C-alpha cells in the first residue's frame, strides 16, 4: 500500500473525515511548510470540516421552512420593536439564560420572520434549535405513540437550546392537546428557550386552550424569564404585496 492510501485508511479509522476525503491535497500541502505548520493546518481543517458538518446537521434537524435574517428585517415603520432591542436579541445571551420570547400581533407584521431569523442566527452560532407550528407540534404529540417520526422530532426538540412554536392561536386546541402542550412547556422550563408567536392576545388564550387554569399555569412558567414583544402597525405582507397589474 502506498503512503497516500495508508494515510487515507488510518484517517478513516480515526474518523478524521476531512483528511480521509482529501488525503492527496492534504499531503501536497506540506511542500513549503514546516512540520509544525503542516500538522496545524491538518488539525484546523479537520475542526472546520466537523463544525460545518455539525452546522448542516443542526439546520436540517431544525426544520426552518425558509431562511430569514435579522438584517432583512425592515425597521423603518414603527413596529413595537427597535434596532437596539434587535441588537440585544442578536447577542443570544437570552438563550444562555433560558429566557423565553413571546411575539404577539396581527397577521403579516413579522412575528414569524423574527422567530425564524433568531433561530437562523442561533443555529449559525452553534445552538440547537427546532421550529414548528403549534399545529404540527400538536400533531407530533398526538401521534407520538404510533409514529416514529413524531417521537424522533419530539426527542430532538427536547435536546434543543431554542424551540420556536409558531402560530399559537390560529386553531383552538383540544383538551388533550392543551394538556400535552402544558406538560411540554413545563418540561422545557429550565432547559430551553421558547419563542412563541401568536396573533391572539393573552386574554384570548383561555379560549384557544379551552381551559383558563392551564393558561394561568403555563404563563406562570413561561413568564418567569420572558420578554413579551407586542408588534403593531400595518401588515408588511399587505403593504409590500406584489401585484399583477403593477
Ligand atoms: P406574521 O408571522 O406576523 O404573520 P410574517 O413574519 O410571516 O408575519 O411576515 C409576512 C411576510 O412579510 C414575510 O415574508 C416576512 O419576511 C415579511 N415581513 C414582515 N415584516 C417584515 C419586516 N419588518 N421587514 C421585512 N420583511 C418583513
Ligand atoms: Mg406568522
PDB file of C-alpha atoms and ligand atoms in Angstrom:
ATOM      1  CA  UNK A   1       0.000   0.000   0.000  1.00  0.00           C
ATOM      2  CA  UNK A   2       1.406   3.437  -0.857  1.00  0.00           C
ATOM      3  CA  UNK A   3       1.728   6.222   1.677  1.00  0.00           C
ATOM      4  CA  UNK A   4      -1.364   8.097   0.492  1.00  0.00           C
ATOM      5  CA  UNK A   5      -3.659   5.062   0.774  1.00  0.00           C
ATOM      6  CA  UNK A   6      -2.242   4.199   4.156  1.00  0.00           C
ATOM      7  CA  UNK A   7      -2.852   7.734   5.480  1.00  0.00           C
ATOM      8  CA  UNK A   8      -6.363   7.652   3.999  1.00  0.00           C
ATOM      9  CA  UNK A   9      -7.152   4.384   5.736  1.00  0.00           C
ATOM     10  CA  UNK A  10      -5.723   5.442   9.089  1.00  0.00           C
ATOM     11  CA  UNK A  11      -7.577   8.769   8.882  1.00  0.00           C
ATOM     12  CA  UNK A  12     -10.767   6.864   8.175  1.00  0.00           C
ATOM     13  CA  UNK A  13     -10.346   4.551  11.153  1.00  0.00           C
ATOM     14  CA  UNK A  14      -9.766   7.615  13.350  1.00  0.00           C
ATOM     15  CA  UNK A  15     -12.900   9.253  11.853  1.00  0.00           C
ATOM     16  CA  UNK A  16     -10.826  12.160  10.514  1.00  0.00           C
ATOM     17  CA  UNK A  17     -13.279  12.714   7.679  1.00  0.00           C
ATOM     18  CA  UNK A  18     -11.626  15.794   6.203  1.00  0.00           C
ATOM     19  CA  UNK A  19      -8.234  14.127   5.985  1.00  0.00           C
ATOM     20  CA  UNK A  20      -9.636  10.825   4.720  1.00  0.00           C
ATOM     21  CA  UNK A  21     -11.631  12.589   1.974  1.00  0.00           C
ATOM     22  CA  UNK A  22      -8.839  14.937   0.935  1.00  0.00           C
ATOM     23  CA  UNK A  23      -5.703  12.907   1.560  1.00  0.00           C
ATOM     24  CA  UNK A  24      -3.995  13.760  -1.735  1.00  0.00           C
ATOM     25  CA  UNK A  25      -4.480  17.529  -1.297  1.00  0.00           C
ATOM     26  CA  UNK A  26      -3.511  17.333   2.371  1.00  0.00           C
ATOM     27  CA  UNK A  27      -0.258  15.547   1.592  1.00  0.00           C
ATOM     28  CA  UNK A  28       0.626  18.047  -1.088  1.00  0.00           C
ATOM     29  CA  UNK A  29       0.107  20.844   1.452  1.00  0.00           C
ATOM     30  CA  UNK A  30       3.483  20.448   3.104  1.00  0.00           C
ATOM     31  CA  UNK A  31       5.603  21.378   0.103  1.00  0.00           C
ATOM     32  CA  UNK A  32       6.874  24.635   1.542  1.00  0.00           C
ATOM     33  CA  UNK A  33       5.860  24.231   5.149  1.00  0.00           C
ATOM     34  CA  UNK A  34       7.425  23.200   8.375  1.00  0.00           C
ATOM     35  CA  UNK A  35       6.108  20.041  10.019  1.00  0.00           C
ATOM     36  CA  UNK A  36       4.517  22.166  12.725  1.00  0.00           C
ATOM     37  CA  UNK A  37       2.625  24.297  10.189  1.00  0.00           C
ATOM     38  CA  UNK A  38       1.575  21.214   8.296  1.00  0.00           C
ATOM     39  CA  UNK A  39       0.205  19.479  11.393  1.00  0.00           C
ATOM     40  CA  UNK A  40      -1.583  22.651  12.487  1.00  0.00           C
ATOM     41  CA  UNK A  41      -3.164  23.042   9.047  1.00  0.00           C
ATOM     42  CA  UNK A  42      -4.396  19.437   9.063  1.00  0.00           C
ATOM     43  CA  UNK A  43      -5.911  19.765  12.544  1.00  0.00           C
ATOM     44  CA  UNK A  44      -7.565  23.121  11.743  1.00  0.00           C
ATOM     45  CA  UNK A  45      -9.095  21.735   8.543  1.00  0.00           C
ATOM     46  CA  UNK A  46     -10.472  18.772  10.466  1.00  0.00           C
ATOM     47  CA  UNK A  47     -12.078  21.058  13.048  1.00  0.00           C
ATOM     48  CA  UNK A  48     -13.670  23.398  10.489  1.00  0.00           C
ATOM     49  CA  UNK A  49     -14.898  20.392   8.491  1.00  0.00           C
ATOM     50  CA  UNK A  50     -16.561  18.990  11.618  1.00  0.00           C
ATOM     51  CA  UNK A  51     -18.063  22.350  12.540  1.00  0.00           C
ATOM     52  CA  UNK A  52     -19.540  22.749   9.067  1.00  0.00           C
ATOM     53  CA  UNK A  53     -20.994  19.212   9.144  1.00  0.00           C
ATOM     54  CA  UNK A  54     -22.496  19.861  12.554  1.00  0.00           C
ATOM     55  CA  UNK A  55     -23.975  23.173  11.345  1.00  0.00           C
ATOM     56  CA  UNK A  56     -25.528  21.434   8.336  1.00  0.00           C
ATOM     57  CA  UNK A  57     -26.965  18.721  10.608  1.00  0.00           C
ATOM     58  CA  UNK A  58     -28.397  21.260  13.017  1.00  0.00           C
ATOM     59  CA  UNK A  59     -30.020  23.212  10.169  1.00  0.00           C
ATOM     60  CA  UNK A  60     -31.506  20.039   8.721  1.00  0.00           C
ATOM     61  CA  UNK A  61     -32.982  18.987  12.033  1.00  0.00           C
ATOM     62  CA  UNK A  62     -34.272  22.465  12.861  1.00  0.00           C
ATOM     63  CA  UNK A  63     -36.885  22.352  10.074  1.00  0.00           C
ATOM     64  CA  UNK A  64     -36.861  26.070   9.305  1.00  0.00           C
ATOM     65  CA  UNK A  65     -39.437  26.393   6.499  1.00  0.00           C
ATOM     66  CA  UNK A  66     -37.480  29.284   4.974  1.00  0.00           C
ATOM     67  CA  UNK A  67     -34.338  31.191   5.853  1.00  0.00           C
ATOM     68  CA  UNK A  68     -34.943  34.710   7.192  1.00  0.00           C
ATOM     69  CA  UNK A  69     -32.328  37.018   8.651  1.00  0.00           C
ATOM     70  CA  UNK A  70     -32.325  39.849  11.170  1.00  0.00           C
ATOM     71  CA  UNK A  71     -30.612  42.102   8.604  1.00  0.00           C
ATOM     72  CA  UNK A  72     -33.577  41.737   6.254  1.00  0.00           C
ATOM     73  CA  UNK A  73     -35.955  42.904   8.979  1.00  0.00           C
ATOM     74  CA  UNK A  74     -37.072  46.392   7.994  1.00  0.00           C
ATOM     75  CA  UNK A  75     -37.448  48.727  10.975  1.00  0.00           C
ATOM     76  CA  UNK A  76     -38.399  51.907   9.122  1.00  0.00           C
ATOM     77  CA  UNK A  77     -42.087  51.632  10.012  1.00  0.00           C
ATOM     78  CA  UNK A  78     -42.864  51.740  13.764  1.00  0.00           C
ATOM     79  CA  UNK A  79     -43.482  48.177  14.864  1.00  0.00           C
ATOM     80  CA  UNK A  80     -43.141  47.795  18.613  1.00  0.00           C
ATOM     81  CA  UNK A  81     -39.528  46.632  18.418  1.00  0.00           C
ATOM     82  CA  UNK A  82     -36.500  48.801  17.693  1.00  0.00           C
ATOM     83  CA  UNK A  83     -32.928  48.377  16.457  1.00  0.00           C
ATOM     84  CA  UNK A  84     -31.487  48.389  19.977  1.00  0.00           C
ATOM     85  CA  UNK A  85     -33.781  45.532  21.042  1.00  0.00           C
ATOM     86  CA  UNK A  86     -32.993  43.548  17.887  1.00  0.00           C
ATOM     87  CA  UNK A  87     -29.267  44.040  18.523  1.00  0.00           C
ATOM     88  CA  UNK A  88     -29.705  42.811  22.092  1.00  0.00           C
ATOM     89  CA  UNK A  89     -31.587  39.728  20.906  1.00  0.00           C
ATOM     90  CA  UNK A  90     -28.869  39.121  18.286  1.00  0.00           C
ATOM     91  CA  UNK A  91     -26.331  38.676  21.096  1.00  0.00           C
ATOM     92  CA  UNK A  92     -28.227  35.491  22.027  1.00  0.00           C
ATOM     93  CA  UNK A  93     -27.395  35.796  25.735  1.00  0.00           C
ATOM     94  CA  UNK A  94     -31.123  35.294  26.384  1.00  0.00           C
ATOM     95  CA  UNK A  95     -30.658  31.710  25.182  1.00  0.00           C
ATOM     96  CA  UNK A  96     -27.811  31.128  27.643  1.00  0.00           C
ATOM     97  CA  UNK A  97     -30.010  32.412  30.476  1.00  0.00           C
ATOM     98  CA  UNK A  98     -33.001  30.376  29.201  1.00  0.00           C
ATOM     99  CA  UNK A  99     -35.259  33.354  28.608  1.00  0.00           C
ATOM    100  CA  UNK A 100     -38.406  32.990  26.511  1.00  0.00           C
ATOM    101  CA  UNK A 101     -39.767  35.375  23.899  1.00  0.00           C
ATOM    102  CA  UNK A 102     -43.403  35.870  23.024  1.00  0.00           C
ATOM    103  CA  UNK A 103     -44.200  37.771  19.834  1.00  0.00           C
ATOM    104  CA  UNK A 104     -47.784  38.965  19.698  1.00  0.00           C
ATOM    105  CA  UNK A 105     -49.571  40.907  16.994  1.00  0.00           C
ATOM    106  CA  UNK A 106     -51.828  40.797  13.971  1.00  0.00           C
ATOM    107  CA  UNK A 107     -51.043  38.752  10.824  1.00  0.00           C
ATOM    108  CA  UNK A 108     -48.308  39.880   8.430  1.00  0.00           C
ATOM    109  CA  UNK A 109     -46.450  42.038  10.951  1.00  0.00           C
ATOM    110  CA  UNK A 110     -43.215  39.994  11.039  1.00  0.00           C
ATOM    111  CA  UNK A 111     -43.649  37.655  14.056  1.00  0.00           C
ATOM    112  CA  UNK A 112     -42.646  34.542  12.149  1.00  0.00           C
ATOM    113  CA  UNK A 113     -39.878  36.428  10.337  1.00  0.00           C
ATOM    114  CA  UNK A 114     -38.299  37.468  13.641  1.00  0.00           C
ATOM    115  CA  UNK A 115     -38.644  33.978  15.127  1.00  0.00           C
ATOM    116  CA  UNK A 116     -37.082  32.389  12.024  1.00  0.00           C
ATOM    117  CA  UNK A 117     -34.293  34.956  11.879  1.00  0.00           C
ATOM    118  CA  UNK A 118     -33.403  34.401  15.539  1.00  0.00           C
ATOM    119  CA  UNK A 119     -33.452  30.623  15.070  1.00  0.00           C
ATOM    120  CA  UNK A 120     -31.228  31.003  11.987  1.00  0.00           C
ATOM    121  CA  UNK A 121     -28.846  33.241  13.908  1.00  0.00           C
ATOM    122  CA  UNK A 122     -28.745  30.819  16.868  1.00  0.00           C
ATOM    123  CA  UNK A 123     -28.069  27.841  14.582  1.00  0.00           C
ATOM    124  CA  UNK A 124     -25.187  29.688  12.938  1.00  0.00           C
ATOM    125  CA  UNK A 125     -23.802  30.488  16.371  1.00  0.00           C
ATOM    126  CA  UNK A 126     -23.748  26.784  17.288  1.00  0.00           C
ATOM    127  CA  UNK A 127     -27.020  26.395  19.228  1.00  0.00           C
ATOM    128  CA  UNK A 128     -29.515  23.623  18.576  1.00  0.00           C
ATOM    129  CA  UNK A 129     -32.927  24.922  17.528  1.00  0.00           C
ATOM    130  CA  UNK A 130     -36.219  23.484  16.367  1.00  0.00           C
ATOM    131  CA  UNK A 131     -39.012  25.264  14.540  1.00  0.00           C
ATOM    132  CA  UNK A 132     -42.604  24.065  14.426  1.00  0.00           C
ATOM    133  CA  UNK A 133     -46.060  25.478  14.035  1.00  0.00           C
ATOM    134  CA  UNK A 134     -48.376  24.899  17.006  1.00  0.00           C
ATOM    135  CA  UNK A 135     -50.469  22.752  14.733  1.00  0.00           C
ATOM    136  CA  UNK A 136     -47.614  20.491  13.738  1.00  0.00           C
ATOM    137  CA  UNK A 137     -46.427  20.259  17.344  1.00  0.00           C
ATOM    138  CA  UNK A 138     -49.900  19.163  18.443  1.00  0.00           C
ATOM    139  CA  UNK A 139     -49.804  16.544  15.696  1.00  0.00           C
ATOM    140  CA  UNK A 140     -46.413  15.251  16.904  1.00  0.00           C
ATOM    141  CA  UNK A 141     -47.669  14.988  20.492  1.00  0.00           C
ATOM    142  CA  UNK A 142     -50.916  13.333  19.437  1.00  0.00           C
ATOM    143  CA  UNK A 143     -49.191  10.723  17.275  1.00  0.00           C
ATOM    144  CA  UNK A 144     -46.045  10.105  19.350  1.00  0.00           C
ATOM    145  CA  UNK A 145     -47.214   6.633  20.379  1.00  0.00           C
ATOM    146  CA  UNK A 146     -47.847   5.417  16.858  1.00  0.00           C
ATOM    147  CA  UNK A 147     -45.418   7.419  14.725  1.00  0.00           C
ATOM    148  CA  UNK A 148     -41.652   7.032  14.898  1.00  0.00           C
ATOM    149  CA  UNK A 149     -41.236  10.328  13.032  1.00  0.00           C
ATOM    150  CA  UNK A 150     -43.215  12.201  15.709  1.00  0.00           C
ATOM    151  CA  UNK A 151     -41.245  10.516  18.501  1.00  0.00           C
ATOM    152  CA  UNK A 152     -37.927  11.366  16.844  1.00  0.00           C
ATOM    153  CA  UNK A 153     -38.935  15.025  16.334  1.00  0.00           C
ATOM    154  CA  UNK A 154     -40.122  15.400  19.917  1.00  0.00           C
ATOM    155  CA  UNK A 155     -36.995  13.696  21.255  1.00  0.00           C
ATOM    156  CA  UNK A 156     -34.842  16.085  19.201  1.00  0.00           C
ATOM    157  CA  UNK A 157     -36.880  19.100  20.318  1.00  0.00           C
ATOM    158  CA  UNK A 158     -36.161  18.187  23.961  1.00  0.00           C
ATOM    159  CA  UNK A 159     -32.413  18.391  23.318  1.00  0.00           C
ATOM    160  CA  UNK A 160     -32.585  21.889  21.789  1.00  0.00           C
ATOM    161  CA  UNK A 161     -31.480  25.191  23.281  1.00  0.00           C
ATOM    162  CA  UNK A 162     -34.228  27.007  21.392  1.00  0.00           C
ATOM    163  CA  UNK A 163     -37.711  25.829  20.445  1.00  0.00           C
ATOM    164  CA  UNK A 164     -39.859  28.056  18.220  1.00  0.00           C
ATOM    165  CA  UNK A 165     -43.598  27.466  18.367  1.00  0.00           C
ATOM    166  CA  UNK A 166     -45.225  29.458  15.604  1.00  0.00           C
ATOM    167  CA  UNK A 167     -48.871  30.430  15.214  1.00  0.00           C
ATOM    168  CA  UNK A 168     -50.309  29.618  18.595  1.00  0.00           C
ATOM    169  CA  UNK A 169     -53.977  30.511  18.465  1.00  0.00           C
ATOM    170  CA  UNK A 170     -54.797  30.074  14.810  1.00  0.00           C
ATOM    171  CA  UNK A 171     -56.701  26.927  15.721  1.00  0.00           C
ATOM    172  CA  UNK A 172     -58.223  26.028  19.080  1.00  0.00           C
ATOM    173  CA  UNK A 173     -56.625  23.056  20.855  1.00  0.00           C
ATOM    174  CA  UNK A 174     -58.451  20.006  22.151  1.00  0.00           C
ATOM    175  CA  UNK A 175     -58.301  19.338  25.887  1.00  0.00           C
ATOM    176  CA  UNK A 176     -55.761  16.541  25.301  1.00  0.00           C
ATOM    177  CA  UNK A 177     -53.544  18.710  23.074  1.00  0.00           C
ATOM    178  CA  UNK A 178     -53.729  21.586  25.552  1.00  0.00           C
ATOM    179  CA  UNK A 179     -52.639  19.274  28.384  1.00  0.00           C
ATOM    180  CA  UNK A 180     -49.800  17.792  26.357  1.00  0.00           C
ATOM    181  CA  UNK A 181     -48.615  21.290  25.415  1.00  0.00           C
ATOM    182  CA  UNK A 182     -48.650  22.407  29.034  1.00  0.00           C
ATOM    183  CA  UNK A 183     -46.573  19.331  30.003  1.00  0.00           C
ATOM    184  CA  UNK A 184     -44.068  20.116  27.270  1.00  0.00           C
ATOM    185  CA  UNK A 185     -43.703  23.763  28.332  1.00  0.00           C
ATOM    186  CA  UNK A 186     -43.171  22.605  31.938  1.00  0.00           C
ATOM    187  CA  UNK A 187     -40.502  20.141  30.816  1.00  0.00           C
ATOM    188  CA  UNK A 188     -38.692  22.742  28.729  1.00  0.00           C
ATOM    189  CA  UNK A 189     -38.845  25.301  31.542  1.00  0.00           C
ATOM    190  CA  UNK A 190     -35.204  25.004  32.643  1.00  0.00           C
ATOM    191  CA  UNK A 191     -33.611  23.503  29.562  1.00  0.00           C
ATOM    192  CA  UNK A 192     -34.695  25.511  26.515  1.00  0.00           C
ATOM    193  CA  UNK A 193     -35.666  28.998  25.484  1.00  0.00           C
ATOM    194  CA  UNK A 194     -39.054  29.034  23.827  1.00  0.00           C
ATOM    195  CA  UNK A 195     -40.238  31.560  21.248  1.00  0.00           C
ATOM    196  CA  UNK A 196     -43.998  31.640  20.829  1.00  0.00           C
ATOM    197  CA  UNK A 197     -45.684  33.680  18.132  1.00  0.00           C
ATOM    198  CA  UNK A 198     -49.392  34.356  18.339  1.00  0.00           C
ATOM    199  CA  UNK A 199     -51.988  36.540  16.710  1.00  0.00           C
ATOM    200  CA  UNK A 200     -54.077  36.253  19.889  1.00  0.00           C
ATOM    201  CA  UNK A 201     -53.623  38.420  22.973  1.00  0.00           C
ATOM    202  CA  UNK A 202     -53.214  36.625  26.333  1.00  0.00           C
ATOM    203  CA  UNK A 203     -56.858  37.367  27.177  1.00  0.00           C
ATOM    204  CA  UNK A 204     -57.855  35.154  24.227  1.00  0.00           C
ATOM    205  CA  UNK A 205     -55.598  32.238  25.163  1.00  0.00           C
ATOM    206  CA  UNK A 206     -58.148  30.589  27.509  1.00  0.00           C
ATOM    207  CA  UNK A 207     -60.474  30.191  24.519  1.00  0.00           C
ATOM    208  CA  UNK A 208     -57.626  28.690  22.453  1.00  0.00           C
ATOM    209  CA  UNK A 209     -56.744  26.185  25.195  1.00  0.00           C
ATOM    210  CA  UNK A 210     -60.329  25.651  26.336  1.00  0.00           C
ATOM    211  CA  UNK A 211     -59.155  25.956  29.932  1.00  0.00           C
ATOM    212  CA  UNK A 212     -58.236  29.121  31.853  1.00  0.00           C
ATOM    213  CA  UNK A 213     -56.401  27.196  34.608  1.00  0.00           C
ATOM    214  CA  UNK A 214     -53.968  25.622  32.141  1.00  0.00           C
ATOM    215  CA  UNK A 215     -53.229  29.025  30.595  1.00  0.00           C
ATOM    216  CA  UNK A 216     -52.546  30.553  34.014  1.00  0.00           C
ATOM    217  CA  UNK A 217     -50.207  27.702  34.976  1.00  0.00           C
ATOM    218  CA  UNK A 218     -48.454  27.778  31.608  1.00  0.00           C
ATOM    219  CA  UNK A 219     -47.972  31.555  31.535  1.00  0.00           C
ATOM    220  CA  UNK A 220     -46.712  31.355  35.112  1.00  0.00           C
ATOM    221  CA  UNK A 221     -43.860  29.132  33.895  1.00  0.00           C
ATOM    222  CA  UNK A 222     -43.209  30.965  30.630  1.00  0.00           C
ATOM    223  CA  UNK A 223     -43.225  34.404  32.259  1.00  0.00           C
ATOM    224  CA  UNK A 224     -40.639  33.613  34.914  1.00  0.00           C
ATOM    225  CA  UNK A 225     -37.925  34.556  32.405  1.00  0.00           C
ATOM    226  CA  UNK A 226     -39.608  36.142  29.430  1.00  0.00           C
ATOM    227  CA  UNK A 227     -39.718  39.107  27.100  1.00  0.00           C
ATOM    228  CA  UNK A 228     -43.062  39.931  25.526  1.00  0.00           C
ATOM    229  CA  UNK A 229     -42.903  41.841  22.260  1.00  0.00           C
ATOM    230  CA  UNK A 230     -46.209  43.244  21.060  1.00  0.00           C
ATOM    231  CA  UNK A 231     -45.867  44.136  17.418  1.00  0.00           C
ATOM    232  CA  UNK A 232     -48.312  46.556  15.886  1.00  0.00           C
ATOM    233  CA  UNK A 233     -48.766  48.606  12.776  1.00  0.00           C
ATOM    234  CA  UNK A 234     -49.546  47.763   9.187  1.00  0.00           C
ATOM    235  CA  UNK A 235     -49.170  44.277   7.750  1.00  0.00           C
ATOM    236  CA  UNK A 236     -45.824  44.134   5.929  1.00  0.00           C
ATOM    237  CA  UNK A 237     -47.299  41.369   3.807  1.00  0.00           C
ATOM    238  CA  UNK A 238     -50.095  43.640   2.547  1.00  0.00           C
ATOM    239  CA  UNK A 239     -48.120  46.874   2.245  1.00  0.00           C
ATOM    240  CA  UNK A 240     -45.374  45.058   0.269  1.00  0.00           C
ATOM    241  CA  UNK A 241     -47.627  42.761  -1.691  1.00  0.00           C
ATOM    242  CA  UNK A 242     -46.725  42.129  -5.292  1.00  0.00           C
ATOM    243  CA  UNK A 243     -49.417  42.836  -7.832  1.00  0.00           C
ATOM    244  CA  UNK A 244     -50.121  41.521 -11.277  1.00  0.00           C
ATOM    245  CA  UNK A 245     -51.172  44.866 -12.806  1.00  0.00           C
ATOM    246  CA  UNK A 246     -48.367  46.922 -11.177  1.00  0.00           C
TER     247      UNK A 246
HETATM  248  P1  LIG B   1     -46.610  37.181  10.805  1.00  0.00           P
HETATM  249  O1  LIG B   1     -45.916  35.952  11.282  1.00  0.00           O
HETATM  250  O2  LIG B   1     -46.632  38.291  11.810  1.00  0.00           O
HETATM  251  O3  LIG B   1     -47.992  36.888  10.259  1.00  0.00           O
HETATM  252  P2  LIG B   1     -44.557  37.168   8.813  1.00  0.00           P
HETATM  253  O4  LIG B   1     -43.341  37.206   9.669  1.00  0.00           O
HETATM  254  O5  LIG B   1     -44.903  35.845   8.207  1.00  0.00           O
HETATM  255  O6  LIG B   1     -45.789  37.775   9.568  1.00  0.00           O
HETATM  256  O7  LIG B   1     -44.377  38.259   7.670  1.00  0.00           O
HETATM  257  C1  LIG B   1     -45.065  38.166   6.426  1.00  0.00           C
HETATM  258  C2  LIG B   1     -44.077  38.435   5.294  1.00  0.00           C
HETATM  259  O8  LIG B   1     -43.620  39.783   5.367  1.00  0.00           O
HETATM  260  C3  LIG B   1     -42.821  37.570   5.381  1.00  0.00           C
HETATM  261  O9  LIG B   1     -42.402  37.280   4.073  1.00  0.00           O
HETATM  262  C4  LIG B   1     -41.818  38.440   6.095  1.00  0.00           C
HETATM  263  O10 LIG B   1     -40.496  38.117   5.719  1.00  0.00           O
HETATM  264  C5  LIG B   1     -42.214  39.818   5.631  1.00  0.00           C
HETATM  265  N1  LIG B   1     -42.021  40.822   6.687  1.00  0.00           N
HETATM  266  C6  LIG B   1     -42.835  41.090   7.723  1.00  0.00           C
HETATM  267  N2  LIG B   1     -42.383  42.110   8.460  1.00  0.00           N
HETATM  268  C7  LIG B   1     -41.215  42.476   7.891  1.00  0.00           C
HETATM  269  C8  LIG B   1     -40.247  43.490   8.190  1.00  0.00           C
HETATM  270  N3  LIG B   1     -40.395  44.340   9.213  1.00  0.00           N
HETATM  271  N4  LIG B   1     -39.172  43.583   7.368  1.00  0.00           N
HETATM  272  C9  LIG B   1     -39.007  42.770   6.314  1.00  0.00           C
HETATM  273  N5  LIG B   1     -39.890  41.787   5.981  1.00  0.00           N
HETATM  274  C10 LIG B   1     -40.979  41.663   6.743  1.00  0.00           C
HETATM  275 MG1  LIG B   2     -46.659  34.043  11.230  1.00  0.00          MG
END
